[in-house]
Structures are given as C-alpha cells and as structure tokens.
Tab-separated table of C-alpha atoms in Angstrom:
chain	number	residue	atom	x	y	z
A	1	MET	CA	93.642	92.408	73.118
A	2	THR	CA	97.528	92.444	74.290
A	3	ASP	CA	97.501	91.578	78.207
A	4	TYR	CA	94.237	89.166	76.950
A	5	GLN	CA	96.344	87.614	74.489
A	6	ASP	CA	99.549	87.347	76.785
A	7	LEU	CA	97.699	85.517	79.687
A	8	LEU	CA	96.031	83.217	76.585
A	9	GLN	CA	99.468	82.226	76.281
A	10	THR	CA	100.529	81.864	79.797
A	11	ILE	CA	97.850	79.552	80.158
A	12	LYS	CA	98.785	77.694	77.518
A	13	SER	CA	102.161	77.215	78.941
A	14	LEU	CA	100.917	76.425	82.276
A	15	GLN	CA	98.750	73.571	80.844
A	16	HIS	CA	102.144	72.180	79.507
A	17	SER	CA	104.071	72.202	82.536
A	18	ARG	CA	101.063	70.222	84.200
A	19	LEU	CA	100.931	67.364	81.799
A	20	SER	CA	104.771	67.192	81.641
A	21	TYR	CA	104.836	67.142	85.289
A	22	ILE	CA	102.327	64.523	84.917
A	23	GLU	CA	103.319	62.090	82.057
A	24	LEU	CA	107.034	62.317	84.957
A	25	LEU	CA	104.411	61.208	87.308
A	26	GLN	CA	104.044	58.337	85.397
A	27	GLU	CA	107.208	57.774	84.470
A	28	GLU	CA	107.789	57.291	87.731
A	29	VAL	CA	105.358	54.795	88.870
A	30	LYS	CA	106.669	52.447	85.318
A	31	ARG	CA	110.281	52.561	86.782
A	32	ASN	CA	108.495	51.393	90.168
A	33	GLN	CA	106.615	48.490	88.493
A	34	ASP	CA	109.315	47.418	86.841
A	35	ARG	CA	111.668	47.221	90.481
A	36	PRO	CA	112.330	43.638	90.807
A	37	SER	CA	109.157	41.322	93.438
A	38	GLU	CA	111.904	40.669	95.792
A	39	LYS	CA	113.559	43.700	96.215
A	40	ILE	CA	110.412	45.006	97.190
A	41	LYS	CA	109.205	42.508	99.090
A	42	SER	CA	111.859	42.223	100.804
A	43	ASP	CA	111.402	45.943	101.950
A	44	GLU	CA	108.261	45.444	103.058
A	45	ASP	CA	109.218	42.133	105.480
A	46	SER	CA	112.355	44.822	107.044
A	47	ASP	CA	108.785	46.869	108.293
A	48	ASP	CA	107.993	46.068	111.711
A	49	SER	CA	105.399	48.028	113.415
A	50	SER	CA	106.896	47.231	117.169
A	51	ARG	CA	110.655	48.638	115.928
A	52	PRO	CA	111.156	52.002	115.467
A	53	ALA	CA	111.037	53.320	112.008
A	54	THR	CA	113.171	52.790	109.942
A	55	SER	CA	113.962	54.163	105.556
A	56	ALA	CA	113.271	52.408	102.852
A	57	HIS	CA	116.407	53.541	101.559
A	58	HIS	CA	118.637	53.121	104.603
A	59	ILE	CA	117.409	49.686	104.627
A	60	GLY	CA	117.890	48.557	101.122
A	61	ALA	CA	121.123	50.445	101.356
A	62	GLN	CA	122.057	47.796	104.223
A	63	ASN	CA	120.234	45.362	103.829
A	64	GLU	CA	123.522	43.100	103.035
A	65	GLN	CA	125.592	43.946	106.126
A	66	PHE	CA	122.842	42.912	108.373
A	67	THR	CA	119.080	41.130	109.682
A	68	ALA	CA	116.525	43.556	111.021
A	69	PRO	CA	115.083	43.005	113.277
A	70	TYR	CA	112.846	40.218	114.020
A	71	SER	CA	112.875	39.216	110.734
A	72	ILE	CA	113.500	36.178	110.116
A	73	PRO	CA	116.725	35.128	107.988
A	74	GLN	CA	116.163	33.224	104.524
A	75	THR	CA	118.166	30.451	105.694
A	76	LEU	CA	115.278	29.633	108.225
A	77	THR	CA	112.457	30.157	105.680
A	78	VAL	CA	111.305	26.926	102.972
A	79	SER	CA	110.042	26.759	99.268
A	80	PRO	CA	106.793	27.505	98.755
A	81	SER	CA	107.151	24.471	96.517
A	82	LEU	CA	107.547	22.185	99.484
A	83	GLY	CA	104.787	21.185	99.248
A	84	GLY	CA	102.526	22.590	102.314
A	85	GLN	CA	99.524	24.115	102.353
A	86	PRO	CA	99.454	28.278	102.150
A	87	LEU	CA	97.442	29.497	105.196
A	88	SER	CA	94.303	31.328	104.299
A	89	PRO	CA	93.107	34.262	105.366
A	90	GLU	CA	90.022	32.443	106.877
A	91	LEU	CA	92.322	30.428	109.564
A	92	ALA	CA	95.029	33.170	110.244
A	93	VAL	CA	91.596	35.218	111.772
A	94	SER	CA	90.977	32.034	113.471
A	95	LEU	CA	94.653	31.752	114.844
A	96	ARG	CA	94.218	35.645	115.986
A	97	ASN	CA	91.023	34.821	117.863
A	98	ILE	CA	91.851	31.433	119.291
A	99	LEU	CA	95.636	33.339	120.433
A	100	PHE	CA	94.765	36.642	121.872
A	101	GLY	CA	90.759	36.993	120.966
A	102	ASN	CA	90.409	39.354	118.631
A	103	THR	CA	92.685	39.841	115.011
A	104	PHE	CA	94.767	43.446	116.587
A	105	HIS	CA	97.365	42.117	118.630
A	106	ILE	CA	100.352	40.587	117.599
A	107	PHE	CA	103.369	38.822	119.027
A	108	ASN	CA	105.942	41.490	120.750
A	109	TYR	CA	109.650	41.447	120.328
A	110	GLU	CA	109.813	38.981	123.931
A	111	TRP	CA	107.765	36.664	122.151
A	112	LYS	CA	109.230	36.844	118.502
A	113	LYS	CA	113.505	36.385	119.934
A	114	SER	CA	112.431	33.154	121.169
A	115	PHE	CA	113.610	30.759	120.184
A	116	PHE	CA	114.568	26.635	121.580
A	117	LYS	CA	118.480	27.893	122.382
A	118	PHE	CA	120.449	25.018	124.328
A	119	ARG	CA	123.218	24.236	126.837
A	120	GLU	CA	126.779	24.121	125.746
A	121	PRO	CA	127.214	20.536	124.855
A	122	PHE	CA	129.209	18.017	126.876
A	123	SER	CA	128.616	20.152	129.741
A	124	ASP	CA	127.141	19.566	132.867
A	125	MET	CA	124.030	21.733	131.143
A	126	SER	CA	124.201	19.984	128.344
A	127	TYR	CA	120.542	18.798	128.448
A	128	ALA	CA	118.653	22.274	129.606
A	129	LEU	CA	117.274	24.763	127.441
A	130	GLU	CA	118.397	28.327	128.214
A	131	THR	CA	114.354	30.317	128.336
A	132	GLU	CA	113.425	33.702	128.864
A	133	ARG	CA	113.479	35.532	132.282
A	134	VAL	CA	110.142	37.049	131.889
A	135	GLY	CA	106.864	36.257	129.577
A	136	GLY	CA	104.924	33.603	128.792
A	137	ALA	CA	107.390	32.422	126.022
A	138	CYS	CA	108.978	30.572	128.798
A	139	ALA	CA	106.063	28.290	129.820
A	140	ILE	CA	106.288	26.572	127.013
A	141	GLN	CA	109.904	26.397	127.065
A	142	MET	CA	110.204	24.610	130.069
A	143	VAL	CA	107.381	21.919	129.098
A	144	VAL	CA	109.501	21.229	125.778
A	145	GLN	CA	112.051	20.990	128.737
A	146	ALA	CA	110.374	18.801	130.368
A	147	TYR	CA	109.742	16.472	127.165
A	148	ILE	CA	113.900	16.418	126.312
A	149	ILE	CA	114.015	14.999	129.949
A	150	LYS	CA	111.941	12.903	129.793
A	151	TYR	CA	113.887	11.595	126.088
A	152	LEU	CA	116.874	11.387	127.611
A	153	LEU	CA	116.543	9.988	130.572
A	154	PHE	CA	113.684	7.194	129.590
A	155	ASN	CA	112.952	7.225	125.743
A	156	ARG	CA	116.630	6.567	124.511
A	157	PRO	CA	117.748	3.240	122.987
A	158	MET	CA	118.186	0.463	125.441
A	159	ASN	CA	121.611	0.651	125.901
A	160	SER	CA	121.921	3.918	127.385
A	161	GLU	CA	121.960	4.365	131.318
A	162	CYS	CA	118.850	6.881	132.522
A	163	THR	CA	120.995	8.614	134.736
A	164	MET	CA	121.738	12.466	135.794
A	165	GLN	CA	125.726	11.438	134.554
A	166	SER	CA	124.374	10.446	131.150
A	167	MET	CA	122.476	13.812	131.371
A	168	MET	CA	125.781	15.743	131.544
A	169	THR	CA	127.877	14.309	128.598
A	170	VAL	CA	124.960	15.125	125.111
A	171	GLY	CA	126.108	15.973	122.628
A	172	GLU	CA	124.856	18.257	119.870
A	173	LYS	CA	123.225	16.070	117.827
A	174	GLU	CA	121.330	14.432	120.843
A	175	GLN	CA	120.396	17.872	121.812
A	176	ARG	CA	119.002	18.290	118.403
A	177	LYS	CA	117.384	14.805	117.969
A	178	ALA	CA	116.457	15.120	121.846
A	179	LEU	CA	114.403	18.250	120.972
A	180	ALA	CA	112.906	16.608	117.577
A	181	ALA	CA	111.184	14.380	120.273
A	182	ALA	CA	110.009	16.522	122.482
A	183	LEU	CA	107.872	18.467	119.879
A	184	THR	CA	106.830	15.783	118.380
A	185	ASP	CA	105.345	13.670	121.323
A	186	ILE	CA	103.306	17.040	122.171
A	187	LEU	CA	102.123	17.856	118.865
A	188	TRP	CA	101.140	14.061	118.328
A	189	THR	CA	99.341	13.869	121.890
A	190	ALA	CA	97.653	17.398	120.693
A	191	GLY	CA	96.371	15.559	117.675
A	192	GLU	CA	95.362	12.124	119.996
A	193	GLU	CA	98.247	10.377	118.179
A	194	GLN	CA	96.319	10.126	114.874
A	195	THR	CA	97.566	12.927	113.116
A	196	ALA	CA	99.692	15.850	113.856
A	197	THR	CA	101.011	19.543	111.783
A	198	VAL	CA	104.150	21.104	111.847
A	199	CYS	CA	104.328	24.612	110.953
A	200	LEU	CA	107.061	26.366	108.576
A	201	VAL	CA	107.859	29.861	107.051
A	202	THR	CA	108.376	30.697	103.676
A	203	SER	CA	110.023	33.701	101.684
A	204	GLU	CA	106.611	34.482	100.279
A	205	ARG	CA	103.246	35.882	102.063
A	206	CYS	CA	100.589	33.265	101.205
A	207	PHE	CA	97.571	35.822	101.751
A	208	THR	CA	97.144	39.787	101.256
A	209	PRO	CA	95.269	40.821	104.656
A	210	HIS	CA	91.878	41.600	105.752
A	211	MET	CA	91.803	45.351	106.768
A	212	ASP	CA	90.698	44.184	110.251
A	213	TYR	CA	93.815	41.897	110.368
A	214	LYS	CA	96.914	43.766	111.637
A	215	LEU	CA	99.641	42.433	109.901
A	216	ASP	CA	102.624	41.024	111.167
A	217	ASN	CA	104.815	39.456	108.531
A	218	PHE	CA	105.337	36.379	109.919
A	219	THR	CA	101.711	34.605	110.459
A	220	GLU	CA	101.296	35.432	107.017
A	221	ARG	CA	103.492	33.794	105.651
A	222	LEU	CA	103.200	30.650	107.174
A	223	GLN	CA	102.886	26.498	105.469
A	224	LEU	CA	101.363	24.292	107.211
A	225	PHE	CA	102.351	20.173	106.782
A	226	THR	CA	100.166	17.802	108.175
A	227	PHE	CA	101.497	14.123	108.716
A	228	LYS	CA	99.048	10.421	109.601
A	229	LYS	CA	102.247	8.125	111.105
A	230	LYS	CA	104.819	9.767	114.270
A	231	ASP	CA	107.549	8.502	112.605
A	232	ASP	CA	107.052	10.980	109.733
A	233	VAL	CA	106.289	14.246	111.787
A	234	LYS	CA	109.725	13.409	113.832
A	235	SER	CA	112.229	12.493	110.405
A	236	PHE	CA	110.109	16.707	109.164
A	237	ILE	CA	110.820	18.555	112.369
A	238	CYS	CA	114.350	16.598	112.638
A	239	GLU	CA	115.087	17.819	109.052
A	240	HIS	CA	113.949	21.032	110.035
A	241	ILE	CA	114.930	21.162	113.223
A	242	GLN	CA	116.989	24.907	112.616
A	243	CYS	CA	113.353	27.004	112.214
A	244	PHE	CA	112.960	25.885	115.579
A	245	LYS	CA	116.756	26.604	117.614
A	246	ASP	CA	118.430	28.647	115.788
A	247	GLU	CA	118.462	32.773	116.344
A	248	GLY	CA	115.770	35.169	114.430
A	249	SER	CA	113.228	31.584	114.106
A	250	HIS	CA	110.292	32.664	115.779
A	251	GLY	CA	111.364	28.958	116.807
A	252	THR	CA	108.592	28.778	119.922
A	253	ILE	CA	105.719	30.790	117.896
A	254	LEU	CA	105.840	28.531	115.567
A	255	PHE	CA	105.901	25.322	117.665
A	256	LEU	CA	102.891	27.165	119.518
A	257	TYR	CA	101.032	27.496	115.881
A	258	SER	CA	101.847	23.784	115.165
A	259	LEU	CA	100.649	22.850	118.598
A	260	ILE	CA	97.083	24.442	117.468
A	261	PHE	CA	97.015	23.643	114.008
A	262	SER	CA	97.899	19.646	115.751
A	263	ARG	CA	94.835	20.315	118.289
A	264	THR	CA	93.028	22.146	115.647
A	265	ILE	CA	90.927	24.991	116.741
A	266	ASP	CA	87.144	23.223	116.989
A	267	ARG	CA	88.661	20.707	119.256
A	268	MET	CA	90.037	23.324	121.059
A	269	ARG	CA	86.519	25.035	121.024
A	270	ALA	CA	85.198	22.156	122.641
A	271	ASP	CA	88.090	21.948	124.866
A	272	PHE	CA	87.148	25.234	126.266
A	273	ASP	CA	84.543	25.932	128.835
A	274	CYS	CA	82.555	29.176	129.640
A	275	THR	CA	85.916	30.733	131.529
A	276	THR	CA	87.529	30.846	128.799
A	277	THR	CA	88.006	31.652	125.199
A	278	HIS	CA	90.992	32.159	124.373
A	279	LEU	CA	95.599	30.955	125.067
A	280	LEU	CA	96.727	33.989	125.875
A	281	HIS	CA	96.127	36.963	128.188
A	282	VAL	CA	97.694	40.249	128.875
A	283	SER	CA	99.795	40.424	132.472
A	284	LEU	CA	102.763	43.056	133.428
A	285	GLY	CA	102.228	44.419	129.427
A	286	ASN	CA	103.075	40.570	127.995
A	287	PHE	CA	101.172	37.885	126.752
A	288	VAL	CA	101.209	34.581	129.509
A	289	CYS	CA	99.477	31.708	128.945
A	290	ARG	CA	96.704	30.960	130.119
A	291	GLN	CA	96.322	27.240	132.020
A	292	ALA	CA	94.145	26.057	128.945
A	293	LEU	CA	97.725	26.250	126.831
A	294	LEU	CA	99.591	24.320	129.793
A	295	ASN	CA	96.782	21.558	129.687
A	296	LEU	CA	97.481	21.877	125.874
A	297	LEU	CA	101.196	21.683	125.968
A	298	LEU	CA	101.145	18.592	128.733
A	299	THR	CA	98.024	16.506	128.343
A	300	GLY	CA	96.916	17.312	124.339
A	301	ARG	CA	93.494	18.888	125.418
A	302	ALA	CA	93.155	22.683	125.834
A	303	THR	CA	90.527	22.140	129.358
A	304	PRO	CA	91.063	25.249	131.734
A	305	HIS	CA	90.971	23.707	134.847
A	306	VAL	CA	93.751	21.785	136.991
A	307	PHE	CA	91.133	19.431	138.796
A	308	ASN	CA	89.973	15.766	136.618
A	309	GLY	CA	87.466	15.352	135.307
A	310	ALA	CA	84.325	18.152	135.384
A	311	SER	CA	82.843	20.006	137.449
A	312	LEU	CA	79.413	20.571	137.993
A	313	ASN	CA	79.397	22.310	141.167
A	314	ASP	CA	80.705	25.864	142.357
A	315	GLU	CA	82.415	26.260	145.134
A	316	GLN	CA	79.316	26.962	147.467
A	317	ASP	CA	78.239	23.574	145.697
A	318	GLU	CA	75.864	25.412	143.626
A	319	ALA	CA	74.550	24.063	140.511
A	320	LEU	CA	76.741	25.221	137.546
A	321	ALA	CA	74.827	26.547	134.288
A	322	GLN	CA	77.713	24.992	132.370
A	323	PRO	CA	79.939	22.193	133.730
A	324	LEU	CA	83.802	23.384	134.093
A	325	HIS	CA	86.223	20.875	132.313
A	326	GLY	CA	88.949	20.008	134.129
A	327	VAL	CA	91.789	17.192	132.480
A	328	LEU	CA	90.800	13.413	131.718
A	329	THR	CA	94.012	11.624	131.269
A	330	ARG	CA	97.335	11.251	133.305
A	331	SER	CA	99.888	12.521	131.223
A	332	HIS	CA	103.612	11.426	131.181
A	333	VAL	CA	104.536	15.127	132.850
A	334	GLY	CA	103.263	16.275	135.367
A	335	TYR	CA	102.496	19.936	136.997
A	336	LEU	CA	102.610	21.611	140.146
A	337	LEU	CA	101.075	25.268	141.243
A	338	TRP	CA	101.834	27.478	143.752
A	339	ASN	CA	101.243	31.040	144.017
A	340	ARG	CA	101.880	33.729	146.945
A	341	GLU	CA	99.024	36.042	146.482
A	342	GLN	CA	96.192	32.890	145.666
A	343	VAL	CA	97.617	31.514	148.785
A	344	HIS	CA	97.268	34.811	150.752
A	345	HIS	CA	93.600	34.653	149.428
A	346	ALA	CA	92.748	31.273	150.039
A	347	GLN	CA	92.090	30.903	145.904
A	348	LEU	CA	95.251	28.555	144.925
A	349	PRO	CA	93.561	25.726	142.609
A	350	LEU	CA	94.335	21.997	143.707
A	351	VAL	CA	95.648	20.746	141.337
A	352	GLY	CA	94.463	16.583	140.694
A	353	SER	CA	95.832	13.444	140.754
A	354	MET	CA	95.923	13.661	136.649
A	355	LEU	CA	98.526	16.286	136.846
A	356	LYS	CA	100.202	16.237	140.304
A	357	THR	CA	101.089	11.772	139.518
A	358	PRO	CA	102.258	11.761	136.009
A	359	LYS	CA	103.292	8.586	134.555
A	360	LEU	CA	107.104	9.283	134.853
A	361	PRO	CA	108.947	11.233	138.064
A	362	ILE	CA	108.932	14.690	135.772
A	363	TRP	CA	106.866	17.437	136.886
A	364	VAL	CA	106.629	21.511	135.733
A	365	CYS	CA	106.323	23.805	138.406
A	366	ASN	CA	104.331	26.849	137.859
A	367	ILE	CA	105.916	29.299	141.030
A	368	ASN	CA	104.354	32.355	140.882
A	369	GLY	CA	104.089	32.852	137.140
A	370	THR	CA	107.930	31.590	137.081
A	371	TYR	CA	108.130	28.154	135.544
A	372	SER	CA	110.818	25.274	136.357
A	373	VAL	CA	110.842	21.690	136.123
A	374	LEU	CA	111.684	19.544	138.796
A	375	PHE	CA	112.269	15.419	137.659
A	376	SER	CA	114.027	12.153	139.177
A	377	PRO	CA	115.761	9.789	137.192
A	378	ASN	CA	113.875	6.109	138.609
A	379	ARG	CA	111.266	5.671	137.234
A	380	SER	CA	109.919	3.899	140.121
A	381	LEU	CA	109.821	6.321	141.740
A	382	LEU	CA	105.991	6.435	141.176
A	383	SER	CA	105.011	2.953	141.707
A	384	ASP	CA	106.729	1.599	144.333
A	385	TRP	CA	106.043	3.123	147.626
A	386	LYS	CA	109.380	1.517	149.066
A	387	MET	CA	110.987	4.071	147.001
A	388	GLU	CA	109.371	6.845	149.208
A	389	HIS	CA	112.149	5.877	152.029
A	390	LEU	CA	114.771	7.704	150.379
A	391	PHE	CA	115.169	9.492	146.536
A	392	HIS	CA	116.872	12.393	144.988
A	393	LEU	CA	114.767	14.790	143.107
A	394	TYR	CA	117.106	17.430	140.619
A	395	PHE	CA	115.451	20.859	140.646
A	396	TYR	CA	116.275	22.918	136.848
A	397	ASN	CA	114.530	26.873	136.769
A	398	GLY	CA	115.960	27.136	133.275
A	399	GLN	CA	118.302	30.472	133.595
A	400	PRO	CA	121.979	30.985	132.555
A	401	THR	CA	123.021	31.928	136.024
A	402	GLN	CA	122.261	28.128	137.088
A	403	LEU	CA	125.828	26.500	136.628
A	404	ASN	CA	124.826	23.078	138.094
A	405	THR	CA	121.936	20.784	138.746
A	406	THR	CA	120.136	21.446	141.779
A	407	MET	CA	119.774	18.407	143.690
A	408	LEU	CA	117.161	17.789	146.417
A	409	THR	CA	117.614	14.488	148.581
A	410	ILE	CA	113.888	13.298	150.134
A	411	GLY	CA	113.433	10.987	153.073
A	412	ARG	CA	111.951	9.761	155.810
A	413	VAL	CA	111.614	10.878	158.679
A	414	ILE	CA	108.920	11.479	162.318
A	415	SER	CA	109.025	15.261	162.100
A	416	PHE	CA	110.590	18.033	160.180
A	417	CYS	CA	112.382	19.906	162.754
A	418	PRO	CA	114.589	23.131	162.206
A	419	ARG	CA	117.456	21.924	164.111
A	420	LEU	CA	118.561	19.850	161.208
A	421	LEU	CA	119.193	23.176	159.005
A	422	PRO	CA	123.025	24.745	159.579
A	423	PRO	CA	122.873	27.719	161.915
A	424	ALA	CA	123.766	30.029	158.547
A	425	CYS	CA	120.053	29.129	156.720
A	426	TYR	CA	118.448	30.938	159.398
A	427	ASN	CA	119.560	34.359	157.434
A	428	HIS	CA	117.651	33.238	154.172
A	429	VAL	CA	114.324	31.829	156.158
A	430	ASN	CA	112.823	35.552	153.875
A	431	GLN	CA	114.375	33.988	150.221
A	432	ASN	CA	115.788	30.977	149.407
A	433	PHE	CA	114.962	28.666	152.407
A	434	GLN	CA	111.024	29.754	151.423
A	435	MET	CA	111.983	28.119	147.863
A	436	HIS	CA	113.536	24.978	149.288
A	437	ILE	CA	110.535	24.424	151.464
A	438	LEU	CA	108.398	25.206	148.503
A	439	CYS	CA	109.907	21.863	146.923
A	440	CYS	CA	108.795	20.804	150.398
A	441	SER	CA	105.196	20.836	149.790
A	442	PHE	CA	105.100	19.912	146.127
A	443	VAL	CA	106.577	16.507	147.610
A	444	PHE	CA	103.811	16.743	149.672
A	445	GLN	CA	101.754	16.999	146.920
A	446	ILE	CA	103.913	14.359	144.750
A	447	HIS	CA	103.190	11.688	147.286
A	448	THR	CA	100.478	9.175	148.951
A	449	PRO	CA	102.015	6.715	151.451
A	450	ILE	CA	100.992	3.382	151.963
A	451	THR	CA	100.799	4.268	155.514
A	452	GLY	CA	101.846	6.817	157.759
A	453	ARG	CA	102.123	10.275	156.530
A	454	LEU	CA	105.098	11.557	154.250
A	455	LYS	CA	107.653	13.893	156.113
A	456	ILE	CA	110.382	15.849	154.420
A	457	MET	CA	114.178	16.111	155.327
A	458	ILE	CA	116.508	17.840	153.077
A	459	PHE	CA	119.734	16.964	154.350
A	460	LYS	CA	123.115	19.478	155.423
A	461	GLU	CA	124.673	18.734	152.245
A	462	THR	CA	121.994	19.528	150.451
A	463	LEU	CA	121.595	22.679	152.057
A	464	LYS	CA	125.020	24.047	152.020
A	465	LYS	CA	125.280	23.366	148.336
A	466	SER	CA	121.573	25.111	147.594
A	467	PHE	CA	122.791	27.961	149.877
A	468	HIS	CA	125.711	28.304	148.306
A	469	LEU	CA	126.629	28.209	152.553
C-alpha cells in the first residue's frame, strides 16, 4: 500500500511538472507575440533561399551594420501610403507564369544584383551603362542603353549638339534625366502610348502567398503606379530614379515588372503565338530573354519573331494551323542578330526591315548571345542615300574593359580587298577580325543602296585602334 501511495505521489509531481512546462511554453509564445512587428519582418526579409543559411540571432545582431545579400535597402523602398495599387496574389501568380511559365522559379543572384549603373560622369564613356557580363539582365540593360543614346543624341533640347563630343560631357544630373527618359519611352510604347505602369517596392508585404507560389520577399512587396500622361510617368520615374539606378535596388527586375504591367498580361498573351508562352528560358543555368521580350522592349509588342508581319506558312511553304507573329511596326531602335551555331546549321532567323532599318540609326546587336549597341549621331544616315558614301558608326559592348567608344569608318569601294588591312591584322583573323567582318555584315543588313552593291572598307587607322596594333 505504501508503494502504491508513493507511485501516486510521483505521478502527481510529474503532472505538476508537465503543467509547469506547458505554462512556460505559453509564456514564451506570449513574449514572441509582444515582439515588435518590424523586428520580425526584418528577420523574414533577411531570409533568402538563394544564399547560405544564417541564424536569426546573428542577423538580428548584425542588422544595423550591413545589408543582407539580395535585400533592398530601406532607402530604396517607398511608403505603402504613396498611393499605388498593392500587388494581388492573383496578379503575382500571373506575373510568374508570364515570366517563367510556372510559379516556382524566382530570379537568381545575377538578376537581383543587376541595376542601371552609369560610367563615370564627364568622362569619355559618361553616356554608357555598365552592364552584366553574362545573363539575361544584360539584354534589358543594352536596350535601355540604346534608348539612353537616343535621348542624348536626338531628344535633348534644341540648343544641344548631337555629336559624339556632346556624349562625353554628360554629368550625373543629365545621366539621371537620360535614364528616366529611356525607361519612360519604353514603358509608354508598351502601353500603346495611352498608359504606363511603374512598379516600386514597399517596406511591407502586400499579400501572403499560396502554397504553390515560391516566396522571394520582393515581388510580394510591389506597389503599382499607373499613369495616363507620358510627362507624369517621366516625372514619377525621375522622382524615384534611385529605385532603378542604385546598388541593391533590383532595378532591372523592377523595370521588367513595370514593362509587363504597362503592356498588361492579357495583351502579351495576345502578342504570343503557339511557339511562345513566357518571356524567359533557362540557358547555361541562367534565365535569358526570349525574342518576345526583346521585341517588347524594342517595339512595345511581345511578338516572338523578327520577320515583318505575320507568317501563314512554314519554311517548306506549308500552311500553318496558326499564324506566327512577327514585328508589325518600325521602331526607333533597331535590332541585328548573328549566331555562329545558327549560321552553321542554316537556322539563323532573317531579321525583317522593321527591325534592321529603324527610325533612328541605333541598333541593339545580338552576337552569339552577347549584346552591344551600334549607333551613329547622323540622323540622315537612314534617309539620305548620299550619306552611304562615307560615314561613321560607333560601337559599345557594355563592359567596363571598354575604355573608349569604338569607331568604324565605312564607305563604298569597288571591292572588299584584304590587302587594305595592316599586315599585323592577319594574326587576329580568328579573333578580333571576325568581329569586324561581323560588323560589316551588319551594315550589309542595314542598308539597301539605290544603285549598285554596298561594299565595306574599314580604314587602316580604325583597324589599328580597334586591334591595338
């Protein structure tokens, strides 16, 4: 009997301990509920599946000393009370699908660190953006670069000279204005010159994602600002230009989001055809731009092909079940394409005249998946055939290693003779010379001479500078 009473006493003491433990847990939960919401949000925002795991305690201790990778600095966010429309869960799902074709992919490090960074003001390259070396973000940056050149050469006040010399005297204030003008031009064209939407990031989440949506702690904080006047779009972007040009801003992604919502997802689906369902695809472990996205940036429509108009027949001239969508209008900035593998397999798409002969002498060049810009300050180059006799083109590849803008001097000659080249050039046949031959083929695409066949001659002085001879 004594043993039984001792057992009951032990059970009672264990039950008391169990209750005490539960009470301790409840107190701990209550303390967590009393924590400031800002602190919890800070810990959540510091978490990112793309980077090495870091304890919440460590993040809290270091929160004021540095910014965690991929997180947007507080100075580059806007107040939720600014007046934008919070992104809804349904719109976020549609955005993911139009970008990646699913809701589980998110932008990687290369995309998140990309923004619109100018070279040093008042330098030889002060007009130029410094782009990513590889990846899909570079394509977007180079199209924006082309529109920056458009603004600096052809859209500045009338008393400004449209020369290469004027491009080398661009200060920081003018850089900001040029970037705002370039972004506005692209967004306004995508909105059919009726409306445009600008996306910015707030400090708070707009919604809680569904289970089938992968959180990125960025898209869920979007606010959408829609305008019906182009000047209002430009003024708003100017006011918040740091959200696109400062480090840590995710500026390239923000602009891409703005582009999609300016065009609207419904219009983009109508732009697509049976060959394309989304804007990005995976290549060598990175998300790169499909032609539909490049066309959206250049022409305002996300059509998937580079030929003019619509194609009703395939390459064998057989009728297609559904037409393929090409470029419908001539753009201000053109596009030139060359790919070694596609040429080798006779699969290189033929760029139509809508893209290769734009309104202004500026071309985005896609050379083996590497993007660059070819341009001229002479507006008459595309309209006056007399200008074809002798003219200059300028080339920029977006890389910090290019210290000066490359100039190509081009004119009509009877034939293209290798003997015109300096002897040392023959050592570069498999490297740099191929690039210049490629530029020559671009010019063949650009021009349709009134009489005779356009021949290309690159002067010795230009070759010496280009080849560092």
